Amino acid sequence: MDAPVPDLHYCCCPHLAPLPPLAGVIRYAVLLITLLGTWFIVQTYFDHRWKVVSLRSWLGKAPLRSSLTGEQPPRHKCGNQKSCAQNHFAFKIISGAANVVGPSICFDDTVHMSSVKNNVGRGLNIALVNGTNGQLLKVDTFDMYSGDIKTFLEEIKHGTIVLVASYDDAATKMNDNVRALFVELGSSHVNKLSFRDNWVFLGAKGMRNKSPFEEHIKNDKVMNKYDGWPEMLQMEGCAPREMD
């Protein structure tokens, strides 16, 4: 019997031979892994960039420089949206959020009260500053479930700027005498303040008119942002050095 004749076409031109099934699977697998790896690297990069920007914004840091112009956006005192005139003090007051996140009081670009400084508490958080030079005089917190704030308010001297931020509850032990003292400081909302309402206020001892710097939100089961508490309040502005 004659020996089988070899396939010369296959032997002489192996590159034209059909691809073995296993090698094809491996090649497609390598291609797929390469594409997935590239996608993962790109996704991780952009996700990281987003987290960095969000974290800076959350911490109140200055925005990153523009990648196109290289210019640094202007920063205003207390991180406010606008700057104040030379004869005004910049301020920002943030109430507490439910009974979890504490309030914050910034005046003339200095944070005088915050959870980071560990000097805030449940109830009313109050900072007193000199109305002429803006120097801090005193900070204190009053638990309005049990605290007595009347003496503190009575001892505030003429010309003192008073900044107030609520946290958790600010009204349980607030009687008519205390409310009247806040009215003397320029408040027009304190008489409506009730259980777990949120309240931020800037007034002064010796004011003749109502303060324009006051925000108040009612505790409402239907409208509350948090379970049992209304949403956090934030107020910023420019307080004149000499208040009427």
Coordinates of C-alpha atoms in Angstrom, one line a residue:
M1 CA 0.0 0.0 0.0
D2 CA 1.4 3.4 -1.0
A3 CA 2.2 5.8 1.9
P4 CA -0.2 8.8 2.3
V5 CA 0.9 11.9 0.5
P6 CA 1.3 14.8 2.9
D7 CA -0.7 18.0 2.4
L8 CA 2.0 20.2 1.0
H9 CA -0.2 23.3 1.2
Y10 CA -0.7 23.0 4.9
C11 CA 3.0 22.1 5.6
C12 CA 4.5 24.8 3.5
C13 CA 2.1 27.7 4.5
P14 CA 1.2 27.2 8.2
H15 CA 0.0 30.7 8.5
L16 CA -2.9 29.9 6.2
A17 CA -4.0 26.9 8.3
P18 CA -7.3 27.2 10.3
L19 CA -6.9 28.5 13.9
P20 CA -7.2 25.8 16.5
P21 CA -10.3 26.3 18.6
L22 CA -8.4 26.6 22.0
A23 CA -6.0 29.2 20.7
G24 CA -9.0 31.3 19.4
V25 CA -10.7 31.2 22.8
I26 CA -7.5 32.2 24.6
R27 CA -7.0 35.2 22.2
Y28 CA -10.5 36.5 22.7
A29 CA -10.2 36.0 26.5
V30 CA -7.0 38.1 26.5
L31 CA -8.7 40.8 24.5
L32 CA -11.6 40.9 26.8
I33 CA -9.4 41.1 29.9
T34 CA -7.5 43.9 28.3
L35 CA -10.6 45.9 27.6
L36 CA -12.0 45.3 31.1
G37 CA -8.8 46.4 32.7
T38 CA -8.7 49.6 30.7
W39 CA -12.3 50.4 31.6
F40 CA -11.6 49.8 35.3
I41 CA -8.5 52.1 35.3
V42 CA -10.5 54.9 33.6
Q43 CA -13.5 54.5 35.9
T44 CA -11.3 54.5 39.0
Y45 CA -9.5 57.7 37.9
F46 CA -12.7 59.7 37.2
D47 CA -14.4 58.3 40.4
H48 CA -11.4 59.4 42.4
R49 CA -11.4 62.9 40.9
W50 CA -15.1 63.3 41.8
K51 CA -14.6 62.2 45.4
V52 CA -11.7 64.7 45.8
V53 CA -13.8 67.6 44.6
S54 CA -16.8 66.6 46.7
L55 CA -14.7 66.2 49.8
R56 CA -13.1 69.7 49.4
S57 CA -16.6 71.2 48.9
W58 CA -17.9 69.3 52.0
L59 CA -15.1 70.6 54.1
G60 CA -15.6 74.1 52.9
K61 CA -12.2 74.4 51.3
A62 CA -11.4 76.8 48.5
P63 CA -12.3 75.4 45.0
L64 CA -9.6 73.9 42.9
R65 CA -7.9 76.1 40.3
S66 CA -9.5 76.1 36.9
S67 CA -7.6 73.7 34.6
L68 CA -8.2 76.1 31.7
T69 CA -7.3 79.5 33.1
G70 CA -5.3 78.6 36.2
E71 CA -7.1 81.3 38.2
Q72 CA -8.1 80.8 41.8
P73 CA -11.8 81.8 42.4
P74 CA -12.1 84.5 45.1
R75 CA -12.7 83.4 48.6
H76 CA -15.0 85.4 50.9
K77 CA -14.9 85.5 54.7
C78 CA -16.7 82.6 56.4
G79 CA -17.0 81.0 53.0
N80 CA -19.9 83.2 52.1
Q81 CA -21.1 83.8 48.6
K82 CA -20.3 87.5 48.6
S83 CA -17.8 89.9 50.3
C84 CA -18.9 92.5 52.8
A85 CA -18.2 96.2 52.7
Q86 CA -15.3 97.5 54.8
N87 CA -17.6 98.7 57.6
H88 CA -19.4 95.4 57.9
F89 CA -18.7 92.0 59.5
A90 CA -19.2 88.8 57.5
F91 CA -21.1 86.1 59.4
K92 CA -22.5 82.6 58.8
I93 CA -24.8 80.8 61.3
I94 CA -25.8 77.2 60.7
S95 CA -28.3 75.4 63.0
G96 CA -28.0 71.8 64.1
A97 CA -29.4 69.0 62.0
A98 CA -31.8 67.0 64.2
N99 CA -29.9 65.8 67.2
V100 CA -27.0 64.5 65.2
V101 CA -25.0 67.3 63.5
G102 CA -24.1 70.3 65.7
P103 CA -24.5 73.9 64.8
S104 CA -21.8 76.3 63.6
I105 CA -21.2 80.1 64.1
C106 CA -18.6 82.0 62.1
F107 CA -18.0 85.7 62.5
D108 CA -15.5 87.9 60.6
D109 CA -13.9 84.8 59.1
T110 CA -13.4 83.0 62.5
V111 CA -15.4 80.0 63.5
H112 CA -16.3 80.6 67.1
M113 CA -18.6 77.6 67.7
S114 CA -18.7 74.2 66.0
S115 CA -18.6 70.5 66.7
V116 CA -15.0 70.5 65.6
K117 CA -14.2 73.0 68.4
N118 CA -16.3 70.8 70.8
N119 CA -18.1 73.8 72.3
V120 CA -21.7 73.3 71.0
G121 CA -24.5 71.5 72.7
R122 CA -28.2 70.7 72.8
G123 CA -30.4 73.8 73.0
L124 CA -29.3 77.3 72.3
N125 CA -25.7 78.1 71.2
I126 CA -24.8 81.7 71.6
A127 CA -21.7 83.8 70.7
L128 CA -21.2 87.4 71.9
V129 CA -18.9 89.7 70.0
N130 CA -18.0 93.3 70.3
G131 CA -20.1 95.3 67.9
T132 CA -17.3 97.8 67.2
N133 CA -14.2 95.7 66.6
G134 CA -15.7 92.3 66.2
Q135 CA -13.7 90.7 69.0
L136 CA -15.2 87.6 70.6
L137 CA -16.5 88.3 74.1
K138 CA -18.0 85.0 75.1
V139 CA -19.6 81.7 73.9
D140 CA -22.0 79.5 75.8
T141 CA -24.6 76.8 75.2
F142 CA -27.9 76.3 77.1
D143 CA -29.8 73.1 77.3
M144 CA -33.3 74.3 77.0
Y145 CA -34.7 71.1 78.5
S146 CA -33.3 72.2 81.8
G147 CA -31.0 75.3 81.4
D148 CA -31.5 78.8 82.7
I149 CA -30.6 81.4 80.1
K150 CA -32.3 84.5 81.6
T151 CA -29.3 85.8 83.7
F152 CA -26.9 85.3 80.7
L153 CA -29.2 87.5 78.5
E154 CA -29.7 90.1 81.1
E155 CA -25.9 90.6 81.5
I156 CA -25.3 91.3 77.8
K157 CA -23.8 94.8 77.5
H158 CA -25.0 97.6 75.1
G159 CA -23.5 97.4 71.6
T160 CA -22.8 93.6 71.8
I161 CA -23.7 91.5 68.7
V162 CA -25.5 88.3 69.6
L163 CA -25.4 85.2 67.3
V164 CA -27.7 82.3 68.1
A165 CA -28.0 78.8 66.6
S166 CA -30.5 76.1 67.8
Y167 CA -29.7 72.4 68.1
D168 CA -32.2 69.6 68.8
D169 CA -34.7 71.7 70.8
A170 CA -34.5 75.4 71.7
A171 CA -37.9 76.1 73.2
T172 CA -39.0 73.7 75.9
K173 CA -37.9 75.8 78.9
M174 CA -38.1 79.2 77.1
N175 CA -40.6 81.2 79.1
D176 CA -42.1 84.6 78.4
N177 CA -39.3 86.5 80.2
V178 CA -36.6 84.9 78.1
R179 CA -38.6 85.5 74.9
A180 CA -38.9 89.2 75.9
L181 CA -35.2 89.5 76.3
F182 CA -34.6 88.1 72.8
V183 CA -37.2 90.6 71.4
E184 CA -35.1 93.4 72.9
L185 CA -32.1 92.0 70.9
G186 CA -34.2 92.4 67.7
S187 CA -35.9 89.0 67.3
S188 CA -39.3 88.9 65.6
H189 CA -39.6 85.1 65.5
V190 CA -38.8 84.0 69.1
N191 CA -42.4 84.3 70.3
K192 CA -43.3 81.7 67.7
L193 CA -40.5 79.3 68.6
S194 CA -41.8 75.9 69.8
F195 CA -40.7 72.4 70.4
R196 CA -37.8 71.3 68.1
D197 CA -38.2 74.3 65.7
N198 CA -34.9 75.3 64.1
W199 CA -33.8 78.9 64.6
V200 CA -30.8 81.1 63.7
F201 CA -30.5 84.7 64.7
L202 CA -28.2 87.7 64.8
G203 CA -29.2 90.7 66.9
A204 CA -27.6 93.2 69.2
K205 CA -28.2 94.8 72.6
G206 CA -29.6 98.2 72.1
M207 CA -31.3 97.7 68.8
R208 CA -34.2 100.0 68.1
N209 CA -35.6 98.0 65.2
K210 CA -36.1 94.3 64.3
S211 CA -33.1 92.5 63.1
P212 CA -33.1 91.6 59.4
F213 CA -30.9 88.5 60.2
E214 CA -33.3 85.8 61.4
E215 CA -34.5 82.4 60.1
H216 CA -37.0 80.1 61.6
I217 CA -38.5 76.8 60.5
K218 CA -41.3 75.0 62.3
N219 CA -41.2 71.4 63.4
D220 CA -43.9 69.8 61.2
K221 CA -44.5 66.0 60.9
V222 CA -45.6 66.4 57.3
M223 CA -42.8 68.8 56.2
N224 CA -39.9 67.7 58.3
K225 CA -36.8 66.7 56.4
Y226 CA -35.6 64.4 59.3
D227 CA -37.7 62.1 61.4
G228 CA -39.0 64.4 64.1
W229 CA -36.9 67.4 63.1
P230 CA -37.1 70.1 60.4
E231 CA -34.3 70.7 58.0
M232 CA -31.1 72.5 58.9
L233 CA -31.0 76.3 58.6
Q234 CA -28.1 78.3 57.2
M235 CA -27.9 82.1 57.2
E236 CA -25.1 84.3 56.0
G237 CA -24.7 88.1 55.6
C238 CA -23.0 91.3 56.5
A239 CA -23.6 92.9 59.9
P240 CA -22.8 96.6 60.2
R241 CA -20.3 97.6 62.8
E242 CA -22.8 100.0 64.4
M243 CA -26.3 98.7 64.6
D244 CA -29.3 101.0 65.1

